[in-house]
Amino acid sequence: MAKKILFLSGSTRIGSFNTALAKAAYEFAKTQDVDAEYIDLADYELPLFNQDEEAERGMHGNAKRLKQTFTEADGYFIATPEYNGSFTPLLKNTIDWMSRAHLENEPPLTAYANKAAAIGGASPGGFGAMRALVPLRLLLSNLGVNTVGKQIAISAAHEAFDENGKLKSERYQGMLEEIIKTLIRIS
Ligand SMILES: Cc1cc2nc3c(=O)[nH]c(=O)nc-3n(C[C@H](O)[C@H](O)[C@H](O)COP(=O)(O)O)c2cc1C
């Protein structure tokens, strides 16, 4: 059976460069022998995680749905913007929600443990969201996710994609393909 790989962006902004990056990765994955799925976090809106509300109401329905999808996947590619040197609160909140057990006798971290991930980022600035990738890699590692060593950081992101959402630079496209191939292999 083909491996299941998810593709998502840590930004729901209209015209997001990270969504463009996640979609470019997804388009390449569709040419490989893999079951690729694009996840739009706008379809999984979640309140800011609050442990008292969780105790009162249980896991939010959108978190349950997304957690199930992650649990069934073998790996994922996450593209994140850099917000003040880190990844976005949207990503942190989503990852926190899915880290919680909500079923009886559920093993810990079913959405993460022994899964694989590759990460990338895009920024209009000169460093291509590089600083966001460090804490994101650390977070995933803390959750038991095996991360691909190579990563992609796209600088001058406002000039990096053509009108069809394709990466203009062959070098960036080559890096992305190599990362996705590695992700598929280790997933
Ligand atoms: C709160 C906030 C903080 C930001 N901090 C950084 C930063 O530290 N480094 C950087 O390169 N860009 C920073 N930016 C600019 C983002 O890289 C830019 O808005 C980018 O387009 C966001 O990603 P998106 O296009 O995928 O939505 C910041 C933007 C916001 C809204």
Short mmCIF file of C-alpha atoms and ligand atoms in Angstrom, two decimals:
data_model
loop_
_atom_site.label_atom_id
_atom_site.label_comp_id
_atom_site.label_asym_id
_atom_site.label_seq_id
_atom_site.Cartn_x
_atom_site.Cartn_y
_atom_site.Cartn_z
CA MET A 1 0.00 0.00 0.00
CA ALA A 2 1.28 3.48 -0.87
CA LYS A 3 2.50 5.61 2.01
CA LYS A 4 0.22 8.41 3.11
CA ILE A 5 1.86 11.83 3.22
CA LEU A 6 0.16 15.07 4.29
CA PHE A 7 1.08 18.56 3.11
CA LEU A 8 0.17 21.64 5.11
CA SER A 9 0.97 25.29 5.64
CA GLY A 10 1.25 27.14 8.92
CA SER A 11 -0.47 30.13 7.31
CA THR A 12 -4.07 30.52 6.20
CA ARG A 13 -3.37 33.97 4.74
CA ILE A 14 -4.83 34.53 1.27
CA GLY A 15 -1.82 34.53 -1.05
CA SER A 16 0.39 32.84 1.56
CA PHE A 17 3.88 32.00 0.31
CA ASN A 18 4.00 29.02 2.66
CA THR A 19 0.78 27.67 1.24
CA ALA A 20 2.41 28.03 -2.19
CA LEU A 21 5.43 26.09 -0.90
CA ALA A 22 3.31 23.32 0.66
CA LYS A 23 1.31 23.08 -2.59
CA ALA A 24 4.49 22.91 -4.70
CA ALA A 25 5.65 20.02 -2.50
CA TYR A 26 2.22 18.36 -2.81
CA GLU A 27 2.24 18.71 -6.62
CA PHE A 28 5.64 17.02 -6.78
CA ALA A 29 4.52 14.23 -4.40
CA LYS A 30 1.57 13.48 -6.70
CA THR A 31 4.12 12.44 -9.37
CA GLN A 32 5.57 9.86 -6.94
CA ASP A 33 4.22 6.49 -5.82
CA VAL A 34 2.54 7.89 -2.73
CA ASP A 35 -0.90 8.74 -1.37
CA ALA A 36 -0.57 12.54 -1.02
CA GLU A 37 -3.18 14.74 0.67
CA TYR A 38 -3.23 18.52 0.99
CA ILE A 39 -4.56 19.77 4.31
CA ASP A 40 -5.88 23.34 4.58
CA LEU A 41 -5.87 24.37 8.24
CA ALA A 42 -8.70 26.81 7.47
CA ASP A 43 -10.89 23.70 7.28
CA TYR A 44 -9.89 22.81 10.86
CA GLU A 45 -10.39 26.03 12.76
CA LEU A 46 -9.67 25.60 16.46
CA PRO A 47 -9.97 27.81 19.54
CA LEU A 48 -6.80 28.60 21.42
CA PHE A 49 -6.12 25.49 23.48
CA ASN A 50 -7.30 25.80 27.08
CA GLN A 51 -6.97 22.86 29.44
CA ASP A 52 -10.00 23.79 31.56
CA GLU A 53 -12.21 23.90 28.47
CA GLU A 54 -10.76 20.59 27.34
CA ALA A 55 -11.62 19.08 30.74
CA GLU A 56 -15.17 20.45 30.48
CA ARG A 57 -15.97 19.81 26.81
CA GLY A 58 -13.41 17.25 25.63
CA MET A 59 -11.46 17.50 22.41
CA HIS A 60 -12.78 19.91 19.79
CA GLY A 61 -14.35 18.12 16.80
CA ASN A 62 -11.92 19.66 14.31
CA ALA A 63 -8.96 18.54 16.43
CA LYS A 64 -10.38 15.00 16.52
CA ARG A 65 -10.78 14.93 12.73
CA LEU A 66 -7.32 16.29 12.06
CA LYS A 67 -5.69 14.07 14.67
CA GLN A 68 -7.29 11.03 13.04
CA THR A 69 -5.88 12.09 9.65
CA PHE A 70 -2.40 12.58 11.14
CA THR A 71 -2.59 9.28 13.01
CA GLU A 72 -3.41 7.44 9.77
CA ALA A 73 -0.61 9.20 7.85
CA ASP A 74 2.98 7.97 7.57
CA GLY A 75 4.53 11.39 7.22
CA TYR A 76 3.94 15.07 6.63
CA PHE A 77 5.51 18.13 5.06
CA ILE A 78 4.99 21.36 6.96
CA ALA A 79 5.73 24.80 5.52
CA THR A 80 5.80 27.55 8.12
CA PRO A 81 6.09 31.32 8.05
CA GLU A 82 8.51 32.95 10.46
CA TYR A 83 6.79 35.11 13.04
CA ASN A 84 9.30 36.93 15.23
CA GLY A 85 11.88 34.22 14.83
CA SER A 86 9.59 31.27 15.39
CA PHE A 87 6.83 29.29 13.69
CA THR A 88 3.22 30.49 13.77
CA PRO A 89 0.78 30.31 16.68
CA LEU A 90 -1.62 28.56 14.27
CA LEU A 91 0.82 25.68 13.95
CA LYS A 92 1.61 25.52 17.67
CA ASN A 93 -2.06 25.55 18.60
CA THR A 94 -2.93 22.86 16.05
CA ILE A 95 -0.01 20.67 17.10
CA ASP A 96 -0.91 21.09 20.80
CA TRP A 97 -4.55 20.13 20.23
CA MET A 98 -3.54 16.98 18.36
CA SER A 99 -1.02 15.98 21.01
CA ARG A 100 -3.81 15.21 23.49
CA ALA A 101 -5.27 11.75 24.07
CA HIS A 102 -9.07 11.68 23.88
CA LEU A 103 -9.91 7.97 23.53
CA GLU A 104 -9.93 5.34 26.23
CA ASN A 105 -6.58 3.52 26.63
CA GLU A 106 -5.13 5.58 23.82
CA PRO A 107 -1.34 5.33 23.45
CA PRO A 108 0.43 8.68 23.76
CA LEU A 109 1.07 10.95 20.78
CA THR A 110 -0.61 8.81 18.12
CA ALA A 111 -0.45 11.69 15.64
CA TYR A 112 3.31 11.99 16.02
CA ALA A 113 5.19 9.04 17.50
CA ASN A 114 7.31 7.30 14.83
CA LYS A 115 5.95 9.45 12.03
CA ALA A 116 8.27 11.28 9.65
CA ALA A 117 8.26 14.95 8.74
CA ALA A 118 10.05 17.37 6.48
CA ILE A 119 9.92 21.10 7.05
CA GLY A 120 10.30 24.25 5.02
CA GLY A 121 9.56 27.93 5.21
CA ALA A 122 9.20 30.97 2.99
CA SER A 123 9.63 34.62 3.83
CA PRO A 124 9.90 37.84 1.84
CA GLY A 125 13.03 38.51 3.92
CA GLY A 126 16.57 37.38 3.30
CA PHE A 127 16.65 34.34 5.55
CA GLY A 128 13.62 32.49 4.24
CA ALA A 129 12.01 31.68 7.61
CA MET A 130 15.18 29.83 8.64
CA ARG A 131 14.81 30.86 12.29
CA ALA A 132 11.30 29.36 12.41
CA LEU A 133 12.57 25.99 11.27
CA VAL A 134 14.86 25.51 14.28
CA PRO A 135 12.10 25.54 16.94
CA LEU A 136 9.70 23.64 14.65
CA ARG A 137 12.23 20.84 14.21
CA LEU A 138 12.80 20.76 17.97
CA LEU A 139 9.08 20.62 18.71
CA LEU A 140 8.52 17.76 16.26
CA SER A 141 11.50 15.91 17.68
CA ASN A 142 10.09 16.31 21.23
CA LEU A 143 6.90 14.65 19.98
CA GLY A 144 8.76 11.64 18.59
CA VAL A 145 8.63 12.66 14.92
CA ASN A 146 11.63 11.70 12.76
CA THR A 147 12.55 14.77 10.76
CA VAL A 148 14.36 14.88 7.44
CA GLY A 149 17.74 16.56 8.02
CA LYS A 150 17.57 18.76 4.94
CA GLN A 151 15.08 21.62 4.92
CA ILE A 152 14.10 24.35 2.53
CA ALA A 153 14.09 28.06 3.38
CA ILE A 154 12.87 30.30 0.58
CA SER A 155 14.01 33.91 0.80
CA ALA A 156 12.46 36.75 -1.25
CA ALA A 157 9.34 34.58 -1.30
CA HIS A 158 7.29 37.33 -2.97
CA GLU A 159 9.41 36.76 -6.10
CA ALA A 160 9.88 32.99 -5.81
CA PHE A 161 6.66 31.63 -7.34
CA ASP A 162 5.20 32.12 -10.81
CA GLU A 163 1.51 32.79 -11.51
CA ASN A 164 0.79 29.04 -11.44
CA GLY A 165 2.36 28.68 -7.99
CA LYS A 166 5.46 26.94 -9.35
CA LEU A 167 8.89 27.70 -7.93
CA LYS A 168 10.79 29.77 -10.49
CA SER A 169 14.21 28.67 -9.30
CA GLU A 170 15.37 25.24 -10.48
CA ARG A 171 17.69 25.08 -7.49
CA TYR A 172 14.80 25.53 -5.02
CA GLN A 173 12.63 23.07 -6.96
CA GLY A 174 15.47 20.51 -6.93
CA MET A 175 15.95 20.95 -3.18
CA LEU A 176 12.23 20.54 -2.57
CA GLU A 177 12.08 17.36 -4.66
CA GLU A 178 15.06 15.87 -2.85
CA ILE A 179 13.49 16.62 0.54
CA ILE A 180 10.14 15.12 -0.46
CA LYS A 181 11.80 11.99 -1.87
CA THR A 182 13.67 11.56 1.43
CA LEU A 183 10.45 12.13 3.38
CA ILE A 184 8.70 9.43 1.37
CA ARG A 185 11.62 7.03 1.87
CA ILE A 186 11.78 7.43 5.67
CA SER A 187 8.01 7.60 6.26
C1 LIG B 1 3.61 38.76 13.54
C2 LIG B 1 4.56 38.68 12.40
C3 LIG B 1 5.91 38.51 12.66
C4 LIG B 1 6.81 38.36 11.59
N1 LIG B 1 8.12 38.08 11.87
C5 LIG B 1 8.97 37.79 10.85
C6 LIG B 1 10.29 37.31 11.12
O1 LIG B 1 10.71 37.17 12.26
N2 LIG B 1 11.07 36.99 10.07
C7 LIG B 1 10.64 37.10 8.77
O2 LIG B 1 11.40 36.77 7.86
N3 LIG B 1 9.39 37.55 8.47
C8 LIG B 1 8.55 37.89 9.50
N4 LIG B 1 7.26 38.29 9.22
C9 LIG B 1 6.84 38.49 7.82
C10 LIG B 1 6.35 37.17 7.22
O3 LIG B 1 7.48 36.42 6.78
C11 LIG B 1 5.42 37.46 6.04
O4 LIG B 1 4.25 38.14 6.50
C12 LIG B 1 5.03 36.19 5.30
O5 LIG B 1 4.41 36.53 4.09
C13 LIG B 1 4.12 35.29 6.13
O6 LIG B 1 4.01 34.04 5.54
P1 LIG B 1 2.77 33.66 4.55
O7 LIG B 1 3.01 34.43 3.26
O8 LIG B 1 2.91 32.19 4.33
O9 LIG B 1 1.50 34.06 5.23
C14 LIG B 1 6.34 38.45 10.25
C15 LIG B 1 4.97 38.64 10.02
C16 LIG B 1 4.09 38.75 11.05
C17 LIG B 1 2.61 38.92 10.76
#
